[in-house]
Amino acid sequence: MGGRGYGFTMSKILFVMTGADHWTLADGTQHPTGFWAEEAVAPYEAFKAAGHEIVVATPGGVVPTVDKGSLAAEVNGGQENADRIAGVLASAPELQAPVRLDEVDLDDYAAVFYPGGHGPMEDLAVDADSGRLLTRALESGKPLGVVCHAPAALLAATGADGSNAFAGRRVAAFTNAEETQAGLADKARWLLQDRLIEAGVQVEAAEPWAPHVIVDGNLVTGQNPASSAPLAAELLKKLG
């Protein structure tokens, strides 16, 4: 809506989010997870403030689960901001009514954004619908943002010849060093940085936990939660 009749057209931005509420570890146990709060909230607020409309898509259209750990005071600079972030998530109607990922038409959107959390390691890493969407988004030239663990989704973007659509592209993604410091590297079935490199993607790692964003054409990637706000700023520049 928002004034379409007055010559102003709001752009729609697609948030592709994990539908997983756990991450299966090497020993078969399920580590509770989902999406990481800051990585959804910081871009959500930036895009809404700039006047854009947001549509959330998940595999099967399931309501995405927030990783409870991402709502803790210590990862949000204190309890006040943790409460604020939880409040944004609770009041965001888009999160309560996602569309089905397999029904998304890329032509309806001006940009695509993938927030992280360990959830994408479980589902989007092997989701063919997401892989096709990523490949089309990359080829379309539309701004495509992917942060933290969400580059796991790039692993499903394979062409007919089996090669990865993102091979040769420069990206930032959650690093082995960060996974080690988070205490989960030795429990994981595989590590994101390793898998991306195996797929031919050029992972450029910076200091653990520091904001780090890489822009490679229309592809904008961020290394960790602290990179989500600067990544959103880069996407907005591209939307112009």
PDB file of C-alpha atoms in Angstrom, residues 5 9 13 34 39 53 68 70 87 93 109 118 120 138 142 151-152 163 166 182 188 208 210 226 237:
ATOM      1  CA  GLY A   5      -1.189   5.886  -5.892  1.00  0.00           C
ATOM      2  CA  THR A   9       6.434   2.526  -5.149  1.00  0.00           C
ATOM      3  CA  ILE A  13      12.658  -7.258  -0.041  1.00  0.00           C
ATOM      4  CA  GLY A  34      17.000 -21.346  14.458  1.00  0.00           C
ATOM      5  CA  GLU A  39      20.884 -10.803  11.963  1.00  0.00           C
ATOM      6  CA  GLU A  53       8.228  -3.807   2.423  1.00  0.00           C
ATOM      7  CA  LYS A  68      17.117 -18.599  22.203  1.00  0.00           C
ATOM      8  CA  SER A  70      20.628 -14.992  20.389  1.00  0.00           C
ATOM      9  CA  GLY A  87      10.176  -6.980  21.125  1.00  0.00           C
ATOM     10  CA  PRO A  93       3.884  -9.465  11.396  1.00  0.00           C
ATOM     11  CA  TYR A 109      11.304  -8.544  -5.254  1.00  0.00           C
ATOM     12  CA  HIS A 118      22.871 -22.344  12.819  1.00  0.00           C
ATOM     13  CA  PRO A 120      20.600 -22.736   7.665  1.00  0.00           C
ATOM     14  CA  LEU A 138      22.940 -13.848  -8.428  1.00  0.00           C
ATOM     15  CA  LYS A 142      19.506  -7.808  -7.878  1.00  0.00           C
ATOM     16  CA  PRO A 151      26.164 -18.732   3.328  1.00  0.00           C
ATOM     17  CA  ALA A 152      25.546 -22.438   4.052  1.00  0.00           C
ATOM     18  CA  SER A 163      29.548 -26.892 -10.047  1.00  0.00           C
ATOM     19  CA  PHE A 166      29.014 -19.038  -6.411  1.00  0.00           C
ATOM     20  CA  ALA A 182      31.713 -20.591  20.107  1.00  0.00           C
ATOM     21  CA  ALA A 188      29.883 -30.181  14.044  1.00  0.00           C
ATOM     22  CA  PRO A 208      36.660 -13.219  14.824  1.00  0.00           C
ATOM     23  CA  ALA A 210      34.489  -8.032  14.169  1.00  0.00           C
ATOM     24  CA  ALA A 226      28.115  -7.757  14.044  1.00  0.00           C
ATOM     25  CA  LYS A 237      23.033   1.645  -1.182  1.00  0.00           C
TER      26      LYS A 237
END
